[in-house]
């Protein structure tokens, strides 16, 4: 005979609506988060590889060093995108409404950096076109999805945070 299982107070089923009326993260929004994590991981891998190849070009079959300004732009821009993706995860997991605007900004910034990498001859035009597709699709999804608007309803102000002081 099985005993009935008790649900803990922290368990939220996939169909429950959260306290503030926001929906749980599910469906295509989970796919979006997985793609975002994949892009951040890919950026980290490319950043590490670029530093290794920058230090020893012969590992990639190159005979000369990558110009320092181009390498610095690539490393700094990729690092910014990785850190921004971490911020996005924090905002999205807390279901903050501002996550929508930051996701759009992240995707626009990614496109800007792709064009910059192309200007430094670090990425081909075809590579830019291929790498731009996920960012364009992700921005369109964030801007048009009703689920995104229903999920990210939380306020960023101190009035909604239980740990914030009521008077300063």
mmCIF file of C-alpha atoms in Angstrom:
data_model
loop_
_atom_site.group_PDB
_atom_site.id
_atom_site.type_symbol
_atom_site.label_atom_id
_atom_site.label_comp_id
_atom_site.label_asym_id
_atom_site.label_seq_id
_atom_site.Cartn_x
_atom_site.Cartn_y
_atom_site.Cartn_z
ATOM 1 C CA UNK A 1 0.000 0.000 0.000
ATOM 2 C CA UNK A 2 1.390 3.379 -1.000
ATOM 3 C CA UNK A 3 1.267 6.296 1.335
ATOM 4 C CA UNK A 4 0.023 9.555 -0.121
ATOM 5 C CA UNK A 5 2.929 11.860 -0.851
ATOM 6 C CA UNK A 6 2.956 15.289 0.667
ATOM 7 C CA UNK A 7 3.974 18.193 -1.496
ATOM 8 C CA UNK A 8 6.485 20.495 0.078
ATOM 9 C CA UNK A 9 5.577 24.138 0.353
ATOM 10 C CA UNK A 10 8.399 25.045 -2.047
ATOM 11 C CA UNK A 11 7.196 22.703 -4.824
ATOM 12 C CA UNK A 12 5.458 24.442 -7.721
ATOM 13 C CA UNK A 13 3.739 22.297 -10.326
ATOM 14 C CA UNK A 14 4.006 23.196 -13.991
ATOM 15 C CA UNK A 15 0.376 24.327 -14.120
ATOM 16 C CA UNK A 16 0.313 26.422 -10.960
ATOM 17 C CA UNK A 17 0.374 30.160 -11.265
ATOM 18 C CA UNK A 18 2.863 31.966 -9.089
ATOM 19 C CA UNK A 19 1.899 34.331 -6.278
ATOM 20 C CA UNK A 20 2.265 37.487 -8.367
ATOM 21 C CA UNK A 21 0.201 36.059 -11.235
ATOM 22 C CA UNK A 22 3.208 35.134 -13.363
ATOM 23 C CA UNK A 23 3.299 31.784 -15.083
ATOM 24 C CA UNK A 24 6.088 29.282 -14.501
ATOM 25 C CA UNK A 25 8.905 29.053 -16.999
ATOM 26 C CA UNK A 26 7.983 26.308 -19.467
ATOM 27 C CA UNK A 27 7.467 25.522 -23.142
ATOM 28 C CA UNK A 28 9.394 27.544 -25.705
ATOM 29 C CA UNK A 29 10.743 29.730 -22.926
ATOM 30 C CA UNK A 30 12.733 26.747 -21.634
ATOM 31 C CA UNK A 31 14.053 26.200 -25.154
ATOM 32 C CA UNK A 32 15.047 29.880 -25.195
ATOM 33 C CA UNK A 33 16.940 29.451 -21.903
ATOM 34 C CA UNK A 34 18.734 26.363 -23.220
ATOM 35 C CA UNK A 35 19.770 28.199 -26.399
ATOM 36 C CA UNK A 36 20.933 31.187 -24.341
ATOM 37 C CA UNK A 37 22.997 28.880 -22.121
ATOM 38 C CA UNK A 38 24.432 27.223 -25.232
ATOM 39 C CA UNK A 39 25.395 30.572 -26.730
ATOM 40 C CA UNK A 40 27.076 31.633 -23.480
ATOM 41 C CA UNK A 41 28.974 28.328 -23.227
ATOM 42 C CA UNK A 42 30.005 28.576 -26.887
ATOM 43 C CA UNK A 43 31.216 32.137 -26.315
ATOM 44 C CA UNK A 44 33.266 30.988 -23.323
ATOM 45 C CA UNK A 45 34.834 28.199 -25.375
ATOM 46 C CA UNK A 46 35.685 30.579 -28.217
ATOM 47 C CA UNK A 47 37.142 33.125 -25.805
ATOM 48 C CA UNK A 48 39.433 30.552 -24.213
ATOM 49 C CA UNK A 49 40.435 29.192 -27.633
ATOM 50 C CA UNK A 50 41.186 32.687 -28.941
ATOM 51 C CA UNK A 51 43.463 33.378 -25.982
ATOM 52 C CA UNK A 52 45.306 30.099 -26.505
ATOM 53 C CA UNK A 53 45.685 30.677 -30.246
ATOM 54 C CA UNK A 54 46.630 34.316 -29.629
ATOM 55 C CA UNK A 55 49.484 33.112 -27.451
ATOM 56 C CA UNK A 56 50.592 30.357 -29.848
ATOM 57 C CA UNK A 57 49.241 30.822 -33.420
ATOM 58 C CA UNK A 58 50.957 27.682 -34.683
ATOM 59 C CA UNK A 59 48.375 25.595 -32.775
ATOM 60 C CA UNK A 60 45.794 26.708 -35.347
ATOM 61 C CA UNK A 61 48.182 26.502 -38.289
ATOM 62 C CA UNK A 62 48.721 30.258 -38.372
ATOM 63 C CA UNK A 63 52.085 31.779 -39.108
ATOM 64 C CA UNK A 64 51.499 35.191 -37.509
ATOM 65 C CA UNK A 65 49.914 36.576 -34.381
ATOM 66 C CA UNK A 66 46.384 37.964 -34.353
ATOM 67 C CA UNK A 67 46.533 41.767 -34.033
ATOM 68 C CA UNK A 68 46.272 42.748 -30.364
ATOM 69 C CA UNK A 69 43.370 45.224 -30.802
ATOM 70 C CA UNK A 70 41.299 42.621 -32.638
ATOM 71 C CA UNK A 71 42.024 39.955 -30.025
ATOM 72 C CA UNK A 72 41.280 42.367 -27.178
ATOM 73 C CA UNK A 73 37.958 43.408 -28.753
ATOM 74 C CA UNK A 74 37.004 39.766 -29.284
ATOM 75 C CA UNK A 75 37.871 38.670 -25.742
ATOM 76 C CA UNK A 76 36.288 41.683 -24.037
ATOM 77 C CA UNK A 77 33.097 41.546 -26.127
ATOM 78 C CA UNK A 78 32.676 37.792 -25.606
ATOM 79 C CA UNK A 79 33.298 38.203 -21.875
ATOM 80 C CA UNK A 80 30.669 40.955 -21.711
ATOM 81 C CA UNK A 81 28.151 38.718 -23.483
ATOM 82 C CA UNK A 82 28.873 35.835 -21.091
ATOM 83 C CA UNK A 83 28.445 38.063 -18.038
ATOM 84 C CA UNK A 84 25.309 39.625 -19.509
ATOM 85 C CA UNK A 85 23.860 36.146 -20.117
ATOM 86 C CA UNK A 86 24.445 35.347 -16.426
ATOM 87 C CA UNK A 87 22.558 38.528 -15.505
ATOM 88 C CA UNK A 88 19.744 37.506 -17.851
ATOM 89 C CA UNK A 89 19.429 34.133 -16.152
ATOM 90 C CA UNK A 90 19.190 35.841 -12.786
ATOM 91 C CA UNK A 91 16.508 38.235 -14.008
ATOM 92 C CA UNK A 92 14.544 35.503 -15.778
ATOM 93 C CA UNK A 93 14.655 33.034 -12.918
ATOM 94 C CA UNK A 94 13.345 35.794 -10.638
ATOM 95 C CA UNK A 95 10.714 36.535 -13.294
ATOM 96 C CA UNK A 96 11.518 40.236 -13.449
ATOM 97 C CA UNK A 97 9.690 42.237 -16.106
ATOM 98 C CA UNK A 98 12.899 44.067 -16.962
ATOM 99 C CA UNK A 99 14.256 40.727 -18.263
ATOM 100 C CA UNK A 100 12.328 41.301 -21.491
ATOM 101 C CA UNK A 101 14.128 44.558 -22.317
ATOM 102 C CA UNK A 102 17.487 43.141 -21.250
ATOM 103 C CA UNK A 103 17.023 40.092 -23.482
ATOM 104 C CA UNK A 104 16.347 42.320 -26.469
ATOM 105 C CA UNK A 105 19.371 44.456 -25.592
ATOM 106 C CA UNK A 106 21.517 41.319 -25.229
ATOM 107 C CA UNK A 107 20.532 40.124 -28.701
ATOM 108 C CA UNK A 108 21.120 43.548 -30.271
ATOM 109 C CA UNK A 109 24.499 43.747 -28.537
ATOM 110 C CA UNK A 110 25.362 40.282 -29.852
ATOM 111 C CA UNK A 111 24.556 41.430 -33.391
ATOM 112 C CA UNK A 112 26.643 44.570 -32.906
ATOM 113 C CA UNK A 113 29.613 42.485 -31.762
ATOM 114 C CA UNK A 114 29.199 40.112 -34.720
ATOM 115 C CA UNK A 115 29.501 43.068 -37.081
ATOM 116 C CA UNK A 116 32.525 44.310 -35.117
ATOM 117 C CA UNK A 117 34.217 40.916 -35.348
ATOM 118 C CA UNK A 118 33.594 40.999 -39.086
ATOM 119 C CA UNK A 119 35.151 44.481 -39.280
ATOM 120 C CA UNK A 120 38.284 43.111 -37.566
ATOM 121 C CA UNK A 121 38.322 40.203 -40.069
ATOM 122 C CA UNK A 122 37.764 37.730 -37.270
ATOM 123 C CA UNK A 123 34.499 36.454 -38.768
ATOM 124 C CA UNK A 124 33.416 36.027 -42.367
ATOM 125 C CA UNK A 125 30.287 37.648 -43.757
ATOM 126 C CA UNK A 126 28.696 34.217 -44.117
ATOM 127 C CA UNK A 127 29.660 33.454 -40.508
ATOM 128 C CA UNK A 128 28.017 36.672 -39.367
ATOM 129 C CA UNK A 129 24.830 35.792 -41.250
ATOM 130 C CA UNK A 130 24.740 32.293 -39.743
ATOM 131 C CA UNK A 131 25.555 33.485 -36.221
ATOM 132 C CA UNK A 132 23.018 36.317 -36.430
ATOM 133 C CA UNK A 133 20.089 33.935 -36.997
ATOM 134 C CA UNK A 134 19.739 32.729 -33.375
ATOM 135 C CA UNK A 135 19.899 36.279 -32.020
ATOM 136 C CA UNK A 136 17.300 37.529 -34.494
ATOM 137 C CA UNK A 137 14.969 34.619 -33.694
ATOM 138 C CA UNK A 138 15.493 35.028 -29.948
ATOM 139 C CA UNK A 139 14.754 38.763 -30.057
ATOM 140 C CA UNK A 140 11.623 38.159 -32.129
ATOM 141 C CA UNK A 141 10.442 35.495 -29.677
ATOM 142 C CA UNK A 142 11.028 37.697 -26.629
ATOM 143 C CA UNK A 143 9.210 40.631 -28.236
ATOM 144 C CA UNK A 144 6.214 38.697 -29.590
ATOM 145 C CA UNK A 145 5.579 35.920 -27.069
ATOM 146 C CA UNK A 146 2.525 36.185 -24.843
ATOM 147 C CA UNK A 147 4.050 33.584 -22.517
ATOM 148 C CA UNK A 148 7.078 35.821 -21.990
ATOM 149 C CA UNK A 149 4.852 38.738 -21.029
ATOM 150 C CA UNK A 150 2.787 36.542 -18.683
ATOM 151 C CA UNK A 151 5.857 34.943 -17.100
ATOM 152 C CA UNK A 152 7.947 38.027 -16.499
ATOM 153 C CA UNK A 153 5.613 40.149 -14.407
ATOM 154 C CA UNK A 154 7.725 40.826 -11.340
ATOM 155 C CA UNK A 155 8.723 44.302 -10.299
ATOM 156 C CA UNK A 156 12.334 45.300 -9.860
ATOM 157 C CA UNK A 157 11.544 47.946 -7.297
ATOM 158 C CA UNK A 158 12.243 47.544 -3.593
ATOM 159 C CA UNK A 159 8.531 47.598 -2.794
ATOM 160 C CA UNK A 160 8.175 43.969 -4.013
ATOM 161 C CA UNK A 161 11.300 42.584 -2.357
ATOM 162 C CA UNK A 162 10.702 41.174 1.111
ATOM 163 C CA UNK A 163 14.302 41.826 2.165
ATOM 164 C CA UNK A 164 14.208 45.535 1.253
ATOM 165 C CA UNK A 165 13.977 48.156 3.938
ATOM 166 C CA UNK A 166 10.657 49.938 4.015
ATOM 167 C CA UNK A 167 12.228 53.316 4.668
ATOM 168 C CA UNK A 168 15.623 54.620 3.762
#
